[in-house]
Amino acid sequence: MKKIVLTFALVLAAQIGMAQTNEAFKKDVLKVIEVTGSASQMKLAKDQILKMIPKEKQAAFLVEFDASLPSLYDKIAKVYMEEYSHDDIKQILKFYETPVGKKMTDKAGVIAEKNMAASQEWGSSLQGMMMKYMQ
């Protein structure tokens, strides 16, 4: 009986330890998501979508949109945790604490906006190319 209780206690302790390790890992991943500029990209997307929402419904939309972000960030964190080790994430965070890493964070929104404009321009030219070959 003592062996069963001891085994159960060890398994429970291991599970608690893993949960705490996973929480620390997830916390670091969420910090990477924040410092890499994903939040500013979501703001850019929100601003683009907001233009399509009637003025009288924008406040309600913003509340619902903002409430949906934690769930999205959790899903993104899960992807990061599948692809990177906790040590990888710590190294990425270390990079983003450097001057060039901070500059990347500061410029992420501007770069995303300019990339979107370049992509839209490219998409327009692609449509013409597609039409040429679809006929």
PDB file of C-alpha atoms in Angstrom:
ATOM      1  CA  MET A   1       0.000   0.000   0.000  1.00  0.00           C
ATOM      2  CA  LYS A   2       2.859   2.368   0.845  1.00  0.00           C
ATOM      3  CA  LYS A   3       4.363   1.774  -2.612  1.00  0.00           C
ATOM      4  CA  ILE A   4       1.116   2.730  -4.322  1.00  0.00           C
ATOM      5  CA  VAL A   5       0.788   5.932  -2.289  1.00  0.00           C
ATOM      6  CA  LEU A   6       4.458   6.793  -2.844  1.00  0.00           C
ATOM      7  CA  THR A   7       4.172   6.138  -6.609  1.00  0.00           C
ATOM      8  CA  PHE A   8       1.028   8.261  -6.790  1.00  0.00           C
ATOM      9  CA  ALA A   9       2.751  11.080  -4.867  1.00  0.00           C
ATOM     10  CA  LEU A  10       5.771  10.984  -7.196  1.00  0.00           C
ATOM     11  CA  VAL A  11       3.571  11.045 -10.299  1.00  0.00           C
ATOM     12  CA  LEU A  12       1.565  13.945  -8.882  1.00  0.00           C
ATOM     13  CA  ALA A  13       4.745  15.863  -8.019  1.00  0.00           C
ATOM     14  CA  ALA A  14       6.100  15.280 -11.530  1.00  0.00           C
ATOM     15  CA  GLN A  15       2.854  16.525 -13.055  1.00  0.00           C
ATOM     16  CA  ILE A  16       2.889  19.662 -10.921  1.00  0.00           C
ATOM     17  CA  GLY A  17       6.535  20.280 -11.813  1.00  0.00           C
ATOM     18  CA  MET A  18       5.802  19.850 -15.525  1.00  0.00           C
ATOM     19  CA  ALA A  19       2.803  22.188 -15.291  1.00  0.00           C
ATOM     20  CA  GLN A  20       4.932  24.868 -13.648  1.00  0.00           C
ATOM     21  CA  THR A  21       7.670  24.396 -16.263  1.00  0.00           C
ATOM     22  CA  ASN A  22       5.076  24.598 -19.055  1.00  0.00           C
ATOM     23  CA  GLU A  23       3.594  27.762 -17.549  1.00  0.00           C
ATOM     24  CA  ALA A  24       7.031  29.403 -17.427  1.00  0.00           C
ATOM     25  CA  PHE A  25       7.661  28.280 -21.016  1.00  0.00           C
ATOM     26  CA  LYS A  26       4.278  29.615 -22.143  1.00  0.00           C
ATOM     27  CA  LYS A  27       4.861  32.902 -20.315  1.00  0.00           C
ATOM     28  CA  ASP A  28       8.179  33.323 -22.134  1.00  0.00           C
ATOM     29  CA  VAL A  29       6.570  32.429 -25.477  1.00  0.00           C
ATOM     30  CA  LEU A  30       3.830  35.011 -24.919  1.00  0.00           C
ATOM     31  CA  LYS A  31       6.556  37.558 -24.188  1.00  0.00           C
ATOM     32  CA  VAL A  32       8.276  36.638 -27.486  1.00  0.00           C
ATOM     33  CA  ILE A  33       4.968  37.090 -29.296  1.00  0.00           C
ATOM     34  CA  GLU A  34       4.651  40.518 -27.715  1.00  0.00           C
ATOM     35  CA  VAL A  35       8.206  41.713 -28.352  1.00  0.00           C
ATOM     36  CA  THR A  36       8.318  40.450 -31.936  1.00  0.00           C
ATOM     37  CA  GLY A  37       5.598  42.878 -32.905  1.00  0.00           C
ATOM     38  CA  SER A  38       2.703  40.466 -33.329  1.00  0.00           C
ATOM     39  CA  ALA A  39       0.557  42.731 -31.192  1.00  0.00           C
ATOM     40  CA  SER A  40       1.257  45.704 -33.454  1.00  0.00           C
ATOM     41  CA  GLN A  41       0.396  43.560 -36.482  1.00  0.00           C
ATOM     42  CA  MET A  42      -2.914  42.671 -34.837  1.00  0.00           C
ATOM     43  CA  LYS A  43      -3.536  46.387 -34.250  1.00  0.00           C
ATOM     44  CA  LEU A  44      -2.892  46.994 -37.935  1.00  0.00           C
ATOM     45  CA  ALA A  45      -5.335  44.226 -38.863  1.00  0.00           C
ATOM     46  CA  LYS A  46      -7.889  45.617 -36.394  1.00  0.00           C
ATOM     47  CA  ASP A  47      -7.569  49.084 -37.919  1.00  0.00           C
ATOM     48  CA  GLN A  48      -8.082  47.667 -41.421  1.00  0.00           C
ATOM     49  CA  ILE A  49     -11.167  45.677 -40.372  1.00  0.00           C
ATOM     50  CA  LEU A  50     -12.560  48.607 -38.389  1.00  0.00           C
ATOM     51  CA  LYS A  51     -12.816  50.633 -41.589  1.00  0.00           C
ATOM     52  CA  MET A  52     -15.375  48.102 -42.865  1.00  0.00           C
ATOM     53  CA  ILE A  53     -17.565  48.224 -39.733  1.00  0.00           C
ATOM     54  CA  PRO A  54     -20.323  50.860 -39.510  1.00  0.00           C
ATOM     55  CA  LYS A  55     -19.445  53.633 -37.022  1.00  0.00           C
ATOM     56  CA  GLU A  56     -22.346  52.811 -34.674  1.00  0.00           C
ATOM     57  CA  LYS A  57     -21.129  49.191 -34.307  1.00  0.00           C
ATOM     58  CA  GLN A  58     -17.398  49.862 -33.947  1.00  0.00           C
ATOM     59  CA  ALA A  59     -17.323  50.090 -30.136  1.00  0.00           C
ATOM     60  CA  ALA A  60     -19.034  46.713 -29.745  1.00  0.00           C
ATOM     61  CA  PHE A  61     -16.766  45.202 -32.391  1.00  0.00           C
ATOM     62  CA  LEU A  62     -13.638  46.478 -30.617  1.00  0.00           C
ATOM     63  CA  VAL A  63     -14.738  44.918 -27.324  1.00  0.00           C
ATOM     64  CA  GLU A  64     -15.361  41.552 -28.991  1.00  0.00           C
ATOM     65  CA  PHE A  65     -12.185  41.736 -31.101  1.00  0.00           C
ATOM     66  CA  ASP A  66      -9.993  42.541 -28.094  1.00  0.00           C
ATOM     67  CA  ALA A  67     -11.630  39.756 -26.077  1.00  0.00           C
ATOM     68  CA  SER A  68     -10.729  37.268 -28.828  1.00  0.00           C
ATOM     69  CA  LEU A  69      -6.992  38.074 -28.763  1.00  0.00           C
ATOM     70  CA  PRO A  70      -5.960  36.057 -25.679  1.00  0.00           C
ATOM     71  CA  SER A  71      -7.350  32.918 -27.302  1.00  0.00           C
ATOM     72  CA  LEU A  72      -5.432  33.672 -30.496  1.00  0.00           C
ATOM     73  CA  TYR A  73      -2.216  34.318 -28.584  1.00  0.00           C
ATOM     74  CA  ASP A  74      -2.675  31.012 -26.716  1.00  0.00           C
ATOM     75  CA  LYS A  75      -2.959  29.188 -30.045  1.00  0.00           C
ATOM     76  CA  ILE A  76       0.101  30.968 -31.415  1.00  0.00           C
ATOM     77  CA  ALA A  77       1.989  30.144 -28.200  1.00  0.00           C
ATOM     78  CA  LYS A  78       1.127  26.474 -28.653  1.00  0.00           C
ATOM     79  CA  VAL A  79       2.655  26.552 -32.153  1.00  0.00           C
ATOM     80  CA  TYR A  80       5.823  28.197 -30.832  1.00  0.00           C
ATOM     81  CA  MET A  81       6.034  25.630 -28.039  1.00  0.00           C
ATOM     82  CA  GLU A  82       5.785  22.813 -30.578  1.00  0.00           C
ATOM     83  CA  GLU A  83       8.516  24.259 -32.787  1.00  0.00           C
ATOM     84  CA  TYR A  84      10.957  25.750 -30.267  1.00  0.00           C
ATOM     85  CA  SER A  85      12.456  24.559 -27.005  1.00  0.00           C
ATOM     86  CA  HIS A  86      12.218  26.715 -23.908  1.00  0.00           C
ATOM     87  CA  ASP A  87      15.943  27.413 -24.277  1.00  0.00           C
ATOM     88  CA  ASP A  88      15.354  28.593 -27.883  1.00  0.00           C
ATOM     89  CA  ILE A  89      12.683  30.984 -26.627  1.00  0.00           C
ATOM     90  CA  LYS A  90      15.026  32.310 -23.933  1.00  0.00           C
ATOM     91  CA  GLN A  91      17.667  32.963 -26.604  1.00  0.00           C
ATOM     92  CA  ILE A  92      15.122  34.752 -28.796  1.00  0.00           C
ATOM     93  CA  LEU A  93      14.139  36.932 -25.827  1.00  0.00           C
ATOM     94  CA  LYS A  94      17.811  37.684 -25.217  1.00  0.00           C
ATOM     95  CA  PHE A  95      18.136  38.876 -28.825  1.00  0.00           C
ATOM     96  CA  TYR A  96      15.090  41.131 -28.516  1.00  0.00           C
ATOM     97  CA  GLU A  97      16.713  42.789 -25.490  1.00  0.00           C
ATOM     98  CA  THR A  98      19.635  43.935 -27.686  1.00  0.00           C
ATOM     99  CA  PRO A  99      19.547  47.324 -29.454  1.00  0.00           C
ATOM    100  CA  VAL A 100      18.870  45.757 -32.868  1.00  0.00           C
ATOM    101  CA  GLY A 101      16.215  43.486 -31.354  1.00  0.00           C
ATOM    102  CA  LYS A 102      14.500  46.501 -29.797  1.00  0.00           C
ATOM    103  CA  LYS A 103      14.689  48.295 -33.144  1.00  0.00           C
ATOM    104  CA  MET A 104      12.991  45.310 -34.819  1.00  0.00           C
ATOM    105  CA  THR A 105      10.185  45.543 -32.260  1.00  0.00           C
ATOM    106  CA  ASP A 106       9.841  49.303 -32.704  1.00  0.00           C
ATOM    107  CA  LYS A 107       9.725  49.030 -36.499  1.00  0.00           C
ATOM    108  CA  ALA A 108       7.446  45.954 -36.702  1.00  0.00           C
ATOM    109  CA  GLY A 109       4.225  47.953 -37.203  1.00  0.00           C
ATOM    110  CA  VAL A 110       5.708  50.246 -39.853  1.00  0.00           C
ATOM    111  CA  ILE A 111       7.283  47.322 -41.689  1.00  0.00           C
ATOM    112  CA  ALA A 112       4.032  45.336 -41.556  1.00  0.00           C
ATOM    113  CA  GLU A 113       2.120  48.315 -42.969  1.00  0.00           C
ATOM    114  CA  LYS A 114       4.640  48.835 -45.789  1.00  0.00           C
ATOM    115  CA  ASN A 115       4.708  45.089 -46.515  1.00  0.00           C
ATOM    116  CA  MET A 116       0.916  45.079 -46.744  1.00  0.00           C
ATOM    117  CA  ALA A 117       1.019  47.921 -49.281  1.00  0.00           C
ATOM    118  CA  ALA A 118       3.713  46.116 -51.296  1.00  0.00           C
ATOM    119  CA  SER A 119       1.684  42.890 -51.200  1.00  0.00           C
ATOM    120  CA  GLN A 120      -1.443  44.666 -52.379  1.00  0.00           C
ATOM    121  CA  GLU A 121       0.480  46.236 -55.252  1.00  0.00           C
ATOM    122  CA  TRP A 122       1.944  42.835 -56.171  1.00  0.00           C
ATOM    123  CA  GLY A 123      -1.511  41.249 -55.909  1.00  0.00           C
ATOM    124  CA  SER A 124      -2.881  43.759 -58.387  1.00  0.00           C
ATOM    125  CA  SER A 125      -0.171  42.957 -60.919  1.00  0.00           C
ATOM    126  CA  LEU A 126      -0.690  39.252 -60.278  1.00  0.00           C
ATOM    127  CA  GLN A 127      -4.349  39.567 -61.231  1.00  0.00           C
ATOM    128  CA  GLY A 128      -3.363  40.946 -64.626  1.00  0.00           C
ATOM    129  CA  MET A 129      -0.863  38.132 -65.122  1.00  0.00           C
ATOM    130  CA  MET A 130      -3.466  35.519 -64.150  1.00  0.00           C
ATOM    131  CA  MET A 131      -6.015  36.977 -66.561  1.00  0.00           C
ATOM    132  CA  LYS A 132      -3.448  36.765 -69.360  1.00  0.00           C
ATOM    133  CA  TYR A 133      -3.010  33.025 -68.807  1.00  0.00           C
ATOM    134  CA  MET A 134      -6.602  32.156 -67.945  1.00  0.00           C
ATOM    135  CA  GLN A 135      -7.951  33.204 -71.355  1.00  0.00           C
TER     136      GLN A 135
END
